[in-house]
Amino acid sequence: DMRYIAHTTPEAIELIQEAGKAFARRVRYAIRNQIYAWPPLSPNYAAWKEANDLDPRMLIATHEYINSIKATMTDYGVEVGLDPSKTHAGGIPMRLLGRWLEYGTMNLDGSWRMPPRPHWRPEIRRWKNNTLPELRIQIKSMMMAHMQKDMRKRVATMLSVVR
């Protein structure tokens, strides 16, 4: 389990931290560069953004959302997501806003109020398929080297006691 492996060596911890930071950068890149085929903004919202001199790209209006995407070390590795302490200027917790943007919101009649604009799920899939396998190999290699070094020390200590 990756959560426990990361605690074995400083190198593994650093590798996990860097992987988390890279993932956060990739999500921000995907949003900034609008790499997904999201539904367009409603004409009313697009006009409102223009009238208020806001960024015309989706998920970016004020940059608050994209700037709250970060990687944070935890007891089990690294968590990449929206800063739980951040609130959007409209008073909405960033994590709730993130759910709305990712999954969309609906009107009472069942129509989309805001259509889903997935940006986390495709990046998680991409990471699991492309980055995670190589990361596991690197961590396994680090663990094996660490264990070999540790075993050599233990054997040397045991031999010095026997002499």
Tab-separated table of C-alpha atoms in Angstrom:
chain	number	residue	atom	x	y	z
A	1	ASP	CA	0.000	0.000	0.000
A	2	MET	CA	1.513	3.304	-1.144
A	3	ARG	CA	0.370	5.086	2.018
A	4	TYR	CA	2.748	3.105	4.209
A	5	ILE	CA	5.588	2.672	1.738
A	6	ALA	CA	6.107	6.423	1.594
A	7	HIS	CA	7.156	6.438	5.260
A	8	THR	CA	10.092	4.107	4.802
A	9	THR	CA	12.752	6.385	3.376
A	10	PRO	CA	13.296	10.120	2.969
A	11	GLU	CA	13.758	9.489	-0.757
A	12	ALA	CA	10.346	7.825	-1.013
A	13	ILE	CA	8.721	10.667	0.907
A	14	GLU	CA	10.326	13.189	-1.436
A	15	LEU	CA	9.223	11.173	-4.475
A	16	ILE	CA	5.621	11.063	-3.220
A	17	GLN	CA	5.679	14.826	-2.494
A	18	GLU	CA	6.985	15.581	-5.982
A	19	ALA	CA	4.394	13.283	-7.575
A	20	GLY	CA	1.620	15.095	-5.692
A	21	LYS	CA	2.922	18.513	-6.724
A	22	ALA	CA	3.191	17.345	-10.335
A	23	PHE	CA	-0.390	16.072	-10.235
A	24	ALA	CA	-1.648	19.415	-8.873
A	25	ARG	CA	0.292	21.247	-11.609
A	26	ARG	CA	-1.239	18.949	-14.229
A	27	VAL	CA	-4.810	19.669	-13.037
A	28	ARG	CA	-4.107	23.413	-13.118
A	29	TYR	CA	-2.573	23.017	-16.596
A	30	ALA	CA	-5.651	21.133	-17.845
A	31	ILE	CA	-7.922	23.918	-16.606
A	32	ARG	CA	-5.761	26.817	-17.819
A	33	ASN	CA	-5.405	25.272	-21.264
A	34	GLN	CA	-9.027	24.084	-21.468
A	35	ILE	CA	-7.900	20.669	-22.761
A	36	TYR	CA	-11.276	18.964	-22.297
A	37	ALA	CA	-14.360	19.227	-24.500
A	38	TRP	CA	-16.596	20.851	-21.901
A	39	PRO	CA	-20.029	22.242	-22.691
A	40	PRO	CA	-19.818	25.971	-23.432
A	41	LEU	CA	-20.761	28.578	-20.861
A	42	SER	CA	-24.349	29.724	-21.020
A	43	PRO	CA	-24.705	32.880	-23.115
A	44	ASN	CA	-25.901	34.811	-20.041
A	45	TYR	CA	-22.936	33.733	-17.898
A	46	ALA	CA	-20.438	34.363	-20.709
A	47	ALA	CA	-21.882	37.890	-21.145
A	48	TRP	CA	-21.770	38.477	-17.361
A	49	LYS	CA	-18.101	37.405	-17.232
A	50	GLU	CA	-17.259	39.732	-20.100
A	51	ALA	CA	-19.169	42.668	-18.548
A	52	ASN	CA	-17.306	42.123	-15.266
A	53	ASP	CA	-13.911	41.798	-16.958
A	54	LEU	CA	-13.444	38.202	-15.747
A	55	ASP	CA	-11.392	35.490	-17.405
A	56	PRO	CA	-13.504	34.090	-20.273
A	57	ARG	CA	-12.182	30.533	-19.806
A	58	MET	CA	-14.228	27.933	-17.960
A	59	LEU	CA	-13.466	27.219	-14.276
A	60	ILE	CA	-11.216	30.257	-14.035
A	61	ALA	CA	-13.331	33.478	-13.752
A	62	THR	CA	-11.437	34.936	-10.761
A	63	HIS	CA	-8.560	32.399	-10.513
A	64	GLU	CA	-9.609	31.616	-6.925
A	65	TYR	CA	-10.546	28.025	-7.759
A	66	ILE	CA	-7.445	27.163	-9.750
A	67	ASN	CA	-5.201	28.830	-7.147
A	68	SER	CA	-6.657	26.690	-4.361
A	69	ILE	CA	-5.564	23.406	-6.017
A	70	LYS	CA	-2.624	22.118	-4.012
A	71	ALA	CA	-0.701	19.090	-2.808
A	72	THR	CA	-0.497	18.613	0.970
A	73	MET	CA	1.512	16.015	2.870
A	74	THR	CA	-0.528	13.808	5.193
A	75	ASP	CA	0.327	10.968	7.565
A	76	TYR	CA	-0.183	8.550	4.663
A	77	GLY	CA	1.493	10.348	1.762
A	78	VAL	CA	0.159	13.308	-0.159
A	79	GLU	CA	-3.350	14.626	-0.775
A	80	VAL	CA	-4.029	16.622	-3.902
A	81	GLY	CA	-7.193	18.672	-3.971
A	82	LEU	CA	-8.748	21.950	-3.042
A	83	ASP	CA	-7.543	23.738	0.046
A	84	PRO	CA	-10.191	22.986	2.711
A	85	SER	CA	-9.561	26.333	4.393
A	86	LYS	CA	-10.414	28.309	1.244
A	87	THR	CA	-13.802	29.784	0.458
A	88	HIS	CA	-14.838	31.326	-2.836
A	89	ALA	CA	-15.626	35.064	-2.774
A	90	GLY	CA	-19.309	34.111	-3.040
A	91	GLY	CA	-19.055	32.340	0.340
A	92	ILE	CA	-19.026	28.804	-1.088
A	93	PRO	CA	-16.396	26.415	0.319
A	94	MET	CA	-13.908	25.608	-2.471
A	95	ARG	CA	-14.420	21.872	-2.074
A	96	LEU	CA	-18.166	22.260	-2.624
A	97	LEU	CA	-17.538	24.474	-5.645
A	98	GLY	CA	-15.167	21.786	-6.949
A	99	ARG	CA	-17.919	19.149	-6.709
A	100	TRP	CA	-20.340	21.433	-8.540
A	101	LEU	CA	-17.830	22.099	-11.317
A	102	GLU	CA	-16.849	18.435	-11.644
A	103	TYR	CA	-20.343	16.917	-11.527
A	104	GLY	CA	-22.586	19.838	-12.469
A	105	THR	CA	-25.734	21.109	-10.764
A	106	MET	CA	-29.353	20.569	-11.708
A	107	ASN	CA	-32.518	22.625	-11.683
A	108	LEU	CA	-35.625	21.321	-9.931
A	109	ASP	CA	-37.048	20.225	-13.293
A	110	GLY	CA	-34.029	17.953	-13.841
A	111	SER	CA	-32.337	20.127	-16.460
A	112	TRP	CA	-28.726	21.171	-16.055
A	113	ARG	CA	-28.232	24.439	-14.237
A	114	MET	CA	-24.485	24.053	-14.682
A	115	PRO	CA	-23.362	21.097	-16.786
A	116	PRO	CA	-20.523	18.922	-15.486
A	117	ARG	CA	-17.051	19.958	-16.513
A	118	PRO	CA	-14.915	17.045	-15.318
A	119	HIS	CA	-11.297	17.927	-14.705
A	120	TRP	CA	-10.387	15.805	-11.670
A	121	ARG	CA	-11.663	12.443	-12.909
A	122	PRO	CA	-9.878	12.506	-16.274
A	123	GLU	CA	-6.645	13.586	-14.621
A	124	ILE	CA	-6.944	10.842	-11.988
A	125	ARG	CA	-7.478	8.278	-14.777
A	126	ARG	CA	-4.501	9.640	-16.702
A	127	TRP	CA	-2.340	9.554	-13.551
A	128	LYS	CA	-3.375	6.004	-12.638
A	129	ASN	CA	-2.684	4.732	-16.151
A	130	ASN	CA	0.512	6.659	-16.929
A	131	THR	CA	2.269	7.864	-13.780
A	132	LEU	CA	1.337	5.458	-10.999
A	133	PRO	CA	2.872	2.290	-12.513
A	134	GLU	CA	6.284	3.980	-12.884
A	135	LEU	CA	5.992	5.560	-9.422
A	136	ARG	CA	5.370	2.124	-7.891
A	137	ILE	CA	8.476	0.746	-9.616
A	138	GLN	CA	10.595	3.639	-8.354
A	139	ILE	CA	9.327	3.282	-4.780
A	140	LYS	CA	9.807	-0.490	-4.831
A	141	SER	CA	13.384	0.005	-6.023
A	142	MET	CA	14.014	2.553	-3.256
A	143	MET	CA	12.537	0.211	-0.662
A	144	MET	CA	14.659	-2.709	-1.820
A	145	ALA	CA	17.827	-0.610	-1.701
A	146	HIS	CA	16.878	0.687	1.749
A	147	MET	CA	16.147	-2.841	3.016
A	148	GLN	CA	19.434	-4.184	1.622
A	149	LYS	CA	21.366	-1.385	3.305
A	150	ASP	CA	19.509	-1.981	6.572
A	151	MET	CA	20.132	-5.730	6.415
A	152	ARG	CA	23.863	-5.198	5.781
A	153	LYS	CA	24.032	-2.986	8.880
A	154	ARG	CA	22.178	-5.554	10.973
A	155	VAL	CA	24.374	-8.411	9.791
A	156	ALA	CA	27.525	-6.367	10.453
A	157	THR	CA	26.260	-5.590	13.962
A	158	MET	CA	25.424	-9.233	14.612
A	159	LEU	CA	28.860	-10.362	13.379
A	160	SER	CA	30.642	-7.768	15.530
A	161	VAL	CA	28.765	-9.043	18.625
A	162	VAL	CA	29.687	-12.675	17.845
A	163	ARG	CA	33.417	-11.881	17.558
